[in-house]
PDB file of C-alpha atoms in Angstrom:
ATOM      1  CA  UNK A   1      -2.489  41.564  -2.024  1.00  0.00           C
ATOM      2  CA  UNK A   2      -2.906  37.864  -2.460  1.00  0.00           C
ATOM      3  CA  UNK A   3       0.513  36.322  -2.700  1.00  0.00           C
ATOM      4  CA  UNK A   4      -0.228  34.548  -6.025  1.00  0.00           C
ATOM      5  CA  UNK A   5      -1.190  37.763  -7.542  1.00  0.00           C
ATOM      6  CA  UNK A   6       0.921  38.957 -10.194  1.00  0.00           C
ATOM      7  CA  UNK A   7       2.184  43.135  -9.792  1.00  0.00           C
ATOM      8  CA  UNK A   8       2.243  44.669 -12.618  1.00  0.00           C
ATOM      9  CA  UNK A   9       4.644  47.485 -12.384  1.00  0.00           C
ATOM     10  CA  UNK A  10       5.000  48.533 -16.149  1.00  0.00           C
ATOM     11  CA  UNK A  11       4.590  51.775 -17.525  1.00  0.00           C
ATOM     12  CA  UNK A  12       2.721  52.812 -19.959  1.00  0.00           C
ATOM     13  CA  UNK A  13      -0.963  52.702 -21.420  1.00  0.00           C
ATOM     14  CA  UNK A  14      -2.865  49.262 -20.017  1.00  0.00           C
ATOM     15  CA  UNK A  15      -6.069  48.128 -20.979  1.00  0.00           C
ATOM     16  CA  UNK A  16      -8.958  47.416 -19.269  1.00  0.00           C
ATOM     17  CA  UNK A  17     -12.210  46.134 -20.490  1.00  0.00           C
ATOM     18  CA  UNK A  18     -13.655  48.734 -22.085  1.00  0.00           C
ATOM     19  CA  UNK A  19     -11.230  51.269 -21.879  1.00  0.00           C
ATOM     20  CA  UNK A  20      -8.867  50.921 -25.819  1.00  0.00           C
ATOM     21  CA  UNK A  21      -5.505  51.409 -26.202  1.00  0.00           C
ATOM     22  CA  UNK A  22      -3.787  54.463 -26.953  1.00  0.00           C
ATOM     23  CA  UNK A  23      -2.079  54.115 -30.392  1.00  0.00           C
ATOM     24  CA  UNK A  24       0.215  57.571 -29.493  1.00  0.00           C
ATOM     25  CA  UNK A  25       2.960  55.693 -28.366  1.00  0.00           C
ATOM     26  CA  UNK A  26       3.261  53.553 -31.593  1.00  0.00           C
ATOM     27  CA  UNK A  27       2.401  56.690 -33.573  1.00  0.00           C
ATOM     28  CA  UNK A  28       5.772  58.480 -32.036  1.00  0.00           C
ATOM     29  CA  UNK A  29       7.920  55.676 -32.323  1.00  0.00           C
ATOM     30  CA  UNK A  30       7.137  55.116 -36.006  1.00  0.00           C
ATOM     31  CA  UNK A  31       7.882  59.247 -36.549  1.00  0.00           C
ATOM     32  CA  UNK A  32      10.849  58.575 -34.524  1.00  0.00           C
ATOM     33  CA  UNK A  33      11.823  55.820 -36.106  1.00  0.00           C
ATOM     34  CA  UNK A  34      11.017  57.562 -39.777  1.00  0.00           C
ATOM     35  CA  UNK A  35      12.955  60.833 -38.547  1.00  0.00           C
ATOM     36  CA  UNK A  36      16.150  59.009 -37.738  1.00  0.00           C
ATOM     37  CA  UNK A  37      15.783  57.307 -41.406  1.00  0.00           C
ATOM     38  CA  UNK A  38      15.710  60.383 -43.017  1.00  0.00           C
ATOM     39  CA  UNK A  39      18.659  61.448 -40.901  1.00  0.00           C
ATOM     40  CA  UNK A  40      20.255  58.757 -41.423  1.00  0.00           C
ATOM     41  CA  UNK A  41      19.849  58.698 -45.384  1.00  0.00           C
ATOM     42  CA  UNK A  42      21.116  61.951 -45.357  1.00  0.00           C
ATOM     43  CA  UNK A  43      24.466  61.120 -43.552  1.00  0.00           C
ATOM     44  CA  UNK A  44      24.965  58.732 -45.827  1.00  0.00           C
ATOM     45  CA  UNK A  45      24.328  60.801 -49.280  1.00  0.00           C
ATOM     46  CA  UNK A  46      26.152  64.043 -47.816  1.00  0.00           C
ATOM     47  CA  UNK A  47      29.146  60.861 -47.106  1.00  0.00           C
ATOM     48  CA  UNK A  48      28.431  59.342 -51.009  1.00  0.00           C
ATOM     49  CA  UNK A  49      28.499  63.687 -52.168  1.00  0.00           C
ATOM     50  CA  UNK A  50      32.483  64.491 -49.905  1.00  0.00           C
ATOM     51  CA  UNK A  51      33.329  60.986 -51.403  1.00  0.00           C
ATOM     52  CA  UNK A  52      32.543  62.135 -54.738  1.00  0.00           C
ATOM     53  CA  UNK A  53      34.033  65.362 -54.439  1.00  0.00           C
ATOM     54  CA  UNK A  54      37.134  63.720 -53.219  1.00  0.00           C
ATOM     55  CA  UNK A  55      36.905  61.404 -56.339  1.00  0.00           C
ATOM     56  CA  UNK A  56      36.564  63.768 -58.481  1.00  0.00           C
ATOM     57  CA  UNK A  57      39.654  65.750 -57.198  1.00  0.00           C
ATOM     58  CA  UNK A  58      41.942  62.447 -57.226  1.00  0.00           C
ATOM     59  CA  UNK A  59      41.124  61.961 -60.486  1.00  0.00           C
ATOM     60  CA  UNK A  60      42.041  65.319 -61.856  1.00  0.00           C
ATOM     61  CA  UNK A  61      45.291  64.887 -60.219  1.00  0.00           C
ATOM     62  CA  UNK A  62      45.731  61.385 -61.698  1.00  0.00           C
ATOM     63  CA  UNK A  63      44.884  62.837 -65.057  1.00  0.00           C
ATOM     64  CA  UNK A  64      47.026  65.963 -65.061  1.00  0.00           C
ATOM     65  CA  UNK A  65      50.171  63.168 -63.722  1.00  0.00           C
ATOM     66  CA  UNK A  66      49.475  61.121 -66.244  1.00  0.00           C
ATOM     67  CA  UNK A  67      49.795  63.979 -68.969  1.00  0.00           C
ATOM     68  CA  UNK A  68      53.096  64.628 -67.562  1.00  0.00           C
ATOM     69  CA  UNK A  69      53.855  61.239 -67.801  1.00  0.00           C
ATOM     70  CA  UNK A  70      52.803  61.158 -71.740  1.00  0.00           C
ATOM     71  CA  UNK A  71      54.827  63.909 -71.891  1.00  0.00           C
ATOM     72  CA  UNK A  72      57.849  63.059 -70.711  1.00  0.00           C
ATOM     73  CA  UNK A  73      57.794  60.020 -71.981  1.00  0.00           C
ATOM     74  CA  UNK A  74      57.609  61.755 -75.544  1.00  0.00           C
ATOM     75  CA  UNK A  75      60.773  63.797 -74.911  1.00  0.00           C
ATOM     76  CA  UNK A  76      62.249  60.254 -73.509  1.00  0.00           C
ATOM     77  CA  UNK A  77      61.175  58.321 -76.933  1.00  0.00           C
ATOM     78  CA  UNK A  78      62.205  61.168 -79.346  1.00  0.00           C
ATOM     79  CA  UNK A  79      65.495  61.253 -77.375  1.00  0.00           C
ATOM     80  CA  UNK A  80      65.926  57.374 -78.265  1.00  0.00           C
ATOM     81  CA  UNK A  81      64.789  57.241 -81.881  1.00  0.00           C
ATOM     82  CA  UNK A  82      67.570  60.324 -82.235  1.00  0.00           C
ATOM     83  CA  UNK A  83      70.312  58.318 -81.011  1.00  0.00           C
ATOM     84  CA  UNK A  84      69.484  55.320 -82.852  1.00  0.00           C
ATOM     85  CA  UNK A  85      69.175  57.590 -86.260  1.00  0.00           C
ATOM     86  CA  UNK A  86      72.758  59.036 -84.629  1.00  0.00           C
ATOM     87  CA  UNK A  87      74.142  55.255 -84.281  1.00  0.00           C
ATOM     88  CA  UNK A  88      72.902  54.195 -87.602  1.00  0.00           C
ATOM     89  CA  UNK A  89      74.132  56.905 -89.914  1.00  0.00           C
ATOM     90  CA  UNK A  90      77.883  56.860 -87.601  1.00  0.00           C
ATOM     91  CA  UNK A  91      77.913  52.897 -88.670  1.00  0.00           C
ATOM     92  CA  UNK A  92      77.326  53.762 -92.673  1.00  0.00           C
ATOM     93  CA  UNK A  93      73.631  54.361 -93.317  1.00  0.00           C
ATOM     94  CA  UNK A  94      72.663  57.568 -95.160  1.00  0.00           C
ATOM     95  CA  UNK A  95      70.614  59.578 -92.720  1.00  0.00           C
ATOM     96  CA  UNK A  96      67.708  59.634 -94.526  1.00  0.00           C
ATOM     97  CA  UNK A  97      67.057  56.177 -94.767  1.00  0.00           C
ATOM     98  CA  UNK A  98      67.851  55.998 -91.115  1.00  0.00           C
ATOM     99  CA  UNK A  99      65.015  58.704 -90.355  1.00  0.00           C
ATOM    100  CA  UNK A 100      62.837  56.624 -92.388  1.00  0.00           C
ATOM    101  CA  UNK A 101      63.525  53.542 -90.622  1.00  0.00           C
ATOM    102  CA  UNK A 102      62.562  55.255 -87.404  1.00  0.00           C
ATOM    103  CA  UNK A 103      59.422  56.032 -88.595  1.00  0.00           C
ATOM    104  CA  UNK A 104      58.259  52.794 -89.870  1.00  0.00           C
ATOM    105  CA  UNK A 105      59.825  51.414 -86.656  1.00  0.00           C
ATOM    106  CA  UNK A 106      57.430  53.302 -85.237  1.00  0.00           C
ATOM    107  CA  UNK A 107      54.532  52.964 -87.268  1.00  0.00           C
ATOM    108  CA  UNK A 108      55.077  49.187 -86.345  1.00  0.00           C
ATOM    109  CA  UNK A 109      54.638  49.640 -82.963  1.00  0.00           C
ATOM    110  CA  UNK A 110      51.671  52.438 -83.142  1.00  0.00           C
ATOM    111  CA  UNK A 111      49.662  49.160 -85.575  1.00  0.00           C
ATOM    112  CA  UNK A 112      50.672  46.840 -82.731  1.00  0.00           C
ATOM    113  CA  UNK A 113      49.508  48.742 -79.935  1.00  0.00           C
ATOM    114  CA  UNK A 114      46.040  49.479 -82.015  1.00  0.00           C
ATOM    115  CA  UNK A 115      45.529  45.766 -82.223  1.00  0.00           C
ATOM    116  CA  UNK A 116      45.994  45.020 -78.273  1.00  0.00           C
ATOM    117  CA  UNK A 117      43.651  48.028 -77.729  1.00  0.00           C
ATOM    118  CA  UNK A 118      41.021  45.951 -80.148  1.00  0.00           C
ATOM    119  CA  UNK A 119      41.552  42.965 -79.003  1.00  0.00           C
ATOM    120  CA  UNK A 120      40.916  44.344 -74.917  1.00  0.00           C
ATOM    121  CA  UNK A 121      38.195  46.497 -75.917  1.00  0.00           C
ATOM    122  CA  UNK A 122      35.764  44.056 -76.014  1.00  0.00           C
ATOM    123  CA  UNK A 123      36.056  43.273 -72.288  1.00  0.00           C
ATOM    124  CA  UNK A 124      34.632  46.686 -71.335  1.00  0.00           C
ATOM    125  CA  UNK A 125      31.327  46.067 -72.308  1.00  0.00           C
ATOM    126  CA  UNK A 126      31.333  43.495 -69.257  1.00  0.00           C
ATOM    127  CA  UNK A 127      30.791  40.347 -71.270  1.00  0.00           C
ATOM    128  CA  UNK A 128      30.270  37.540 -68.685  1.00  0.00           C
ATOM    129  CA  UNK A 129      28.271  39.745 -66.885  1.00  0.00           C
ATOM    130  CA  UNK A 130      26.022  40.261 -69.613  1.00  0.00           C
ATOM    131  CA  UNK A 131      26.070  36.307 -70.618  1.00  0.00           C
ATOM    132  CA  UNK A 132      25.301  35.631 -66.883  1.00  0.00           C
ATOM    133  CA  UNK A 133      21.938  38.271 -66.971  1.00  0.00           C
ATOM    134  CA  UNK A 134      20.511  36.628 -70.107  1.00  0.00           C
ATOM    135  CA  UNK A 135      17.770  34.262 -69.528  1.00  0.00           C
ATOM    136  CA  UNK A 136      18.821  30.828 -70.163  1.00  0.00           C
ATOM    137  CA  UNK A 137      16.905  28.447 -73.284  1.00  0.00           C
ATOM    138  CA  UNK A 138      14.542  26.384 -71.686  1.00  0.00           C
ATOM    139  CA  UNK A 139      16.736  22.779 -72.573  1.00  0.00           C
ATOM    140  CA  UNK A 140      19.598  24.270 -70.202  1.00  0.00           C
ATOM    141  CA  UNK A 141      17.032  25.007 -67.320  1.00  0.00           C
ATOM    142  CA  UNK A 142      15.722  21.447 -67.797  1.00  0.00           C
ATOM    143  CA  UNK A 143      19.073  19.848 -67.861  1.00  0.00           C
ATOM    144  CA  UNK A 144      20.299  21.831 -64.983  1.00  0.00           C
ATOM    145  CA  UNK A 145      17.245  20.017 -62.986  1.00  0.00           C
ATOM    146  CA  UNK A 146      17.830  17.061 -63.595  1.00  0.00           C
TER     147      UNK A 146
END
């Protein structure tokens, strides 16, 4: 060998003239590469499916708490309007009227809450988000240029 000549050592399919190159090499690593994709997608979905199932079990939990919660809460609020009914009618008020005082204490409160649940409705129909994904008029895309 001359001492400027360059050794080649490589593996693999080399051409020559007239002799083409074998595409079977890039043929397997594209079903390689393909094959771990599909295993790969699948990981992830059978991940995204436990996740979901896990989701879905946490939030049957939270649900069934919080119904507990409502409950006891209930028994906690009866208990309260009772003693206040108790309170008023031992300081003088006819129990009656008391009861009925309870009630439209508490119809107050039941119109109050309705109103906050209006008023914070609105924000679950994503409203900025919305604003932001309408195309703008054409003067605001021309001012914004300039």
């Amino acid at each position: 060998m001359a001492p400027n000549a360059v050794n080649d050592e490589t593996p693999g399919p080399t051409a020559t003239r007239g002799e083409p190159v074998k595409g079977s090499g890039v043929l397997e690593d594209a079903q390689s590469l393909w094959q771990e994709l599909r295993e790969l997608s699948h990981d992830r979905f059978r991940l995204a499916a436990l996740e979901t199932q896990r989701a879905g079990d946490s939030l049957v939990s939270m649900l069934v708490a919080g119904v507990m919660v409502a409950v006891l809460l209930i028994g906690a609020w009866l208990g309260l309007l009772a003693a206040a009914v108790l309170w008023l009618v031992e300081h003088g008020v006819v129990a009656s009227s008391a009861i009925l005082l309870a009630v439209v204490f508490n119809l107050l409160l039941s119109l109050i809450l309705c109103a906050v649940i209006r008023r914070k409705s609105r924000y679950l129909q994503f409203p900025a988000t919305l604003r932001s994904l309408r195309p703008r008029p054409p003067e605001r895309r021309d001012q914004e240029k300039s």
